[in-house]
Each structure stands twice: as structure tokens, then as C-alpha cells.
Coordinates of C-alpha atoms and ligand atoms in Angstrom, one line a residue:
M1 CA 93.8 192.8 118.4
T2 CA 94.0 196.4 117.3
R3 CA 97.8 196.1 117.1
T4 CA 97.5 193.0 114.8
V5 CA 95.0 194.7 112.6
L6 CA 97.1 197.8 112.2
R7 CA 100.2 195.7 111.5
N8 CA 98.4 193.8 108.8
L9 CA 97.0 196.9 107.2
A10 CA 100.5 198.5 107.1
G11 CA 102.3 195.3 106.0
G12 CA 99.9 194.1 103.4
P13 CA 99.0 190.5 102.8
D14 CA 101.5 187.7 103.3
T15 CA 100.2 185.9 100.2
R16 CA 101.1 186.7 96.6
P17 CA 98.5 187.3 93.9
Y18 CA 99.9 184.5 91.7
P19 CA 100.0 184.3 88.7
A20 CA 99.9 188.1 88.3
V21 CA 103.1 188.2 90.5
P22 CA 105.6 185.4 89.8
A23 CA 105.8 182.7 92.5
R24 CA 109.0 182.3 94.6
T25 CA 110.8 179.1 93.6
G26 CA 114.0 177.4 94.5
P27 CA 116.1 174.5 93.2
F28 CA 114.0 172.1 95.3
T29 CA 110.6 173.4 94.5
R30 CA 108.3 170.8 93.1
G31 CA 106.7 172.7 90.2
H32 CA 105.7 170.3 87.5
V33 CA 106.7 167.0 85.9
T34 CA 108.2 166.8 82.5
I35 CA 109.1 163.7 80.4
D36 CA 111.8 163.0 77.8
P37 CA 109.8 161.0 75.2
A38 CA 113.1 159.9 73.6
T39 CA 114.2 157.9 76.6
C40 CA 110.9 156.6 78.0
R41 CA 110.6 152.8 77.5
S42 CA 106.9 152.5 78.2
C43 CA 107.5 150.3 81.3
G44 CA 104.5 151.8 83.0
L45 CA 106.0 152.1 86.5
C46 CA 105.2 155.8 86.8
S47 CA 101.5 155.3 86.1
K48 CA 101.4 152.4 88.7
R49 CA 103.1 154.5 91.3
C50 CA 101.1 157.7 90.9
P51 CA 98.7 158.0 93.9
C52 CA 96.4 160.3 91.9
E53 CA 96.1 158.3 88.7
A54 CA 97.4 161.4 86.9
I55 CA 99.5 159.4 84.4
R56 CA 98.1 157.2 81.6
L57 CA 100.2 155.1 79.4
D58 CA 99.1 153.5 76.2
K59 CA 101.9 151.0 75.3
E60 CA 100.3 150.0 72.0
E61 CA 99.9 153.6 70.7
K62 CA 103.1 154.8 72.4
V63 CA 101.3 157.6 74.2
W64 CA 102.2 159.0 77.6
E65 CA 99.7 161.4 79.2
I66 CA 99.6 163.5 82.4
D67 CA 96.6 165.2 83.8
R68 CA 97.8 168.4 85.3
M69 CA 94.7 168.9 87.4
R70 CA 95.2 165.5 89.1
C71 CA 99.0 165.8 89.6
I72 CA 99.9 167.0 93.2
A73 CA 103.6 167.2 92.3
C74 CA 104.6 164.6 94.9
G75 CA 107.5 163.4 92.8
D76 CA 106.9 159.7 93.2
C77 CA 106.9 159.0 89.5
V78 CA 110.2 160.9 89.0
E79 CA 111.9 158.9 91.8
G80 CA 110.5 155.6 90.4
C81 CA 111.3 156.0 86.8
P82 CA 114.2 153.5 86.2
F83 CA 115.4 155.3 83.0
G84 CA 115.5 158.8 84.3
S85 CA 112.9 160.0 81.8
L86 CA 111.0 162.1 84.2
T87 CA 112.1 165.4 85.8
M88 CA 110.6 167.6 88.4
E89 CA 111.0 171.2 87.2
P90 CA 110.9 174.0 89.8
E91 CA 108.6 176.3 87.9
Y92 CA 104.9 176.0 88.7
F93 CA 102.7 175.1 85.8
S94 CA 100.4 177.9 84.7
P95 CA 97.0 177.7 86.4
V96 CA 95.5 178.9 83.1
V97 CA 96.1 175.8 80.9
E98 CA 94.8 175.2 77.5
H99 CA 94.9 171.5 77.8
V100 CA 94.6 169.9 81.2
V101 CA 95.8 166.6 79.9
E102 CA 99.1 166.8 78.1
S103 CA 100.0 164.0 75.6
Y104 CA 103.4 163.0 74.4
T105 CA 104.3 160.5 71.8
I106 CA 107.1 158.1 73.0
T107 CA 109.9 158.2 70.4
Y108 CA 112.3 155.7 72.1
V109 CA 113.6 153.1 69.7
K110 CA 115.1 149.9 71.1
P111 CA 118.6 149.5 69.6
E112 CA 118.9 146.4 67.4
K113 CA 121.2 143.6 68.5
P114 CA 124.2 143.0 66.3
A115 CA 123.3 140.2 63.8
K116 CA 124.9 136.8 64.7
K117 CA 127.1 135.2 62.0
P118 CA 125.6 132.0 60.6
A119 CA 127.1 128.9 62.2
E120 CA 128.4 127.5 58.8
E121 CA 130.2 130.7 58.0
S122 CA 132.0 130.8 61.3
T123 CA 132.9 127.1 61.1
G124 CA 134.3 127.5 57.5
A125 CA 136.4 130.5 58.6
K126 CA 137.9 128.4 61.4
E127 CA 138.8 125.6 59.0
E128 CA 140.4 128.0 56.5
G129 CA 142.4 129.5 59.3
A130 CA 143.5 126.1 60.5
G131 CA 144.7 125.2 56.9
E132 CA 146.8 128.3 56.5
S133 CA 148.8 127.7 59.7
T134 CA 149.9 124.2 58.7
Ligands
SF4_201 S1 104.3 163.9 90.7 FE1 103.0 162.5 91.9 S2 100.9 163.0 91.5 FE2 102.2 164.0 89.9 S3 102.1 162.5 88.2 FE3 104.0 162.1 89.5 S4 103.3 160.5 91.0 FE4 101.5 161.4 90.1
SF4_202 S1 108.4 157.7 82.2 FE1 109.8 156.2 83.1 S2 108.6 155.0 84.5 FE2 107.2 156.0 83.1 S3 106.8 154.6 81.4 FE3 108.5 155.9 80.8 S4 110.3 154.8 81.4 FE4 108.6 153.9 82.5

């Protein structure tokens, strides 16, 4: 017992006084989730998969929100996003946050399909082409 107490006194605590001292992170650390609003297609899979109901999606208003106090950084939303819009960053989110709920406006714009040629135009062109060849 005495030996353990002396060792602890000499060695100091095993924990770090985060955030005064930066946390140790590595490439696989699950720090915090980020979104790329330009690629999010408002499918809603992330909010359905989240076990903590930390993600809210408003498809009409095009708003994606994450509650940092609810998120446990499990990474399920990142794995489930079919468009790769979510990323797990290794840095921990600051425990001193101004806004617990972060809102992002989704800016993804669905590309327009190329306009089809009117049926008459295409038929006329075929007829013209047929006349030239004879
Ligand atoms: S990392 Fe987990 S807890 Fe956090 S928002 Fe994604 S699914 Fe929810
Ligand atoms: S972040 Fe991904 S899973 Fe979530 S709504 Fe956008 S596209 Fe869908």
C-alpha cells in the first residue's frame, strides 16, 4: 500500500487535465463528426441510424443539425452515409462550446438532366438525312 502511494506521489496522475493540456489523439481517434453540406443529399439515413438522436434533419428547410452533447462519437452515421458527406475527425470537440447544437445549411444542388429533343425535331432531322443520302 505504502509503495503504491509513494509511486503515485512521485509519478503524478495518469490522467491529463484536458483541455488545459491537449489530448493525445491518433489517426483512428473518434473525435468529432463533421459534414460537407455541399454533398449531403438530405436522405436522412444518418439521423435514423444515430443511437442518441443527436442528428436532426429538416428536409424542407435544408438544415442538418448535430447536438454535440448527445453525440457519443460512435461513428455509425459516418459509416452509414451513402454519399460520404460525413467524416470522423480525430480532434476532440472543445468541451467549452458556444453552441451545443450546430446547424448547417445543405447546399447540394441536384444536377439537371440534359433536355430531351422534341420528337418532331428528331424525326425531321432523320428525314432530312435520308433525303441527302439518296
Ligand atoms: S457519431 Fe454516433 S452518436 Fe454521434 S451523431 Fe453519429 S451516430 Fe450519432
Ligand atoms: S449526411 Fe449523408 S446520410 Fe446524412 S442526410 Fe446527408 S447524405 Fe444522408
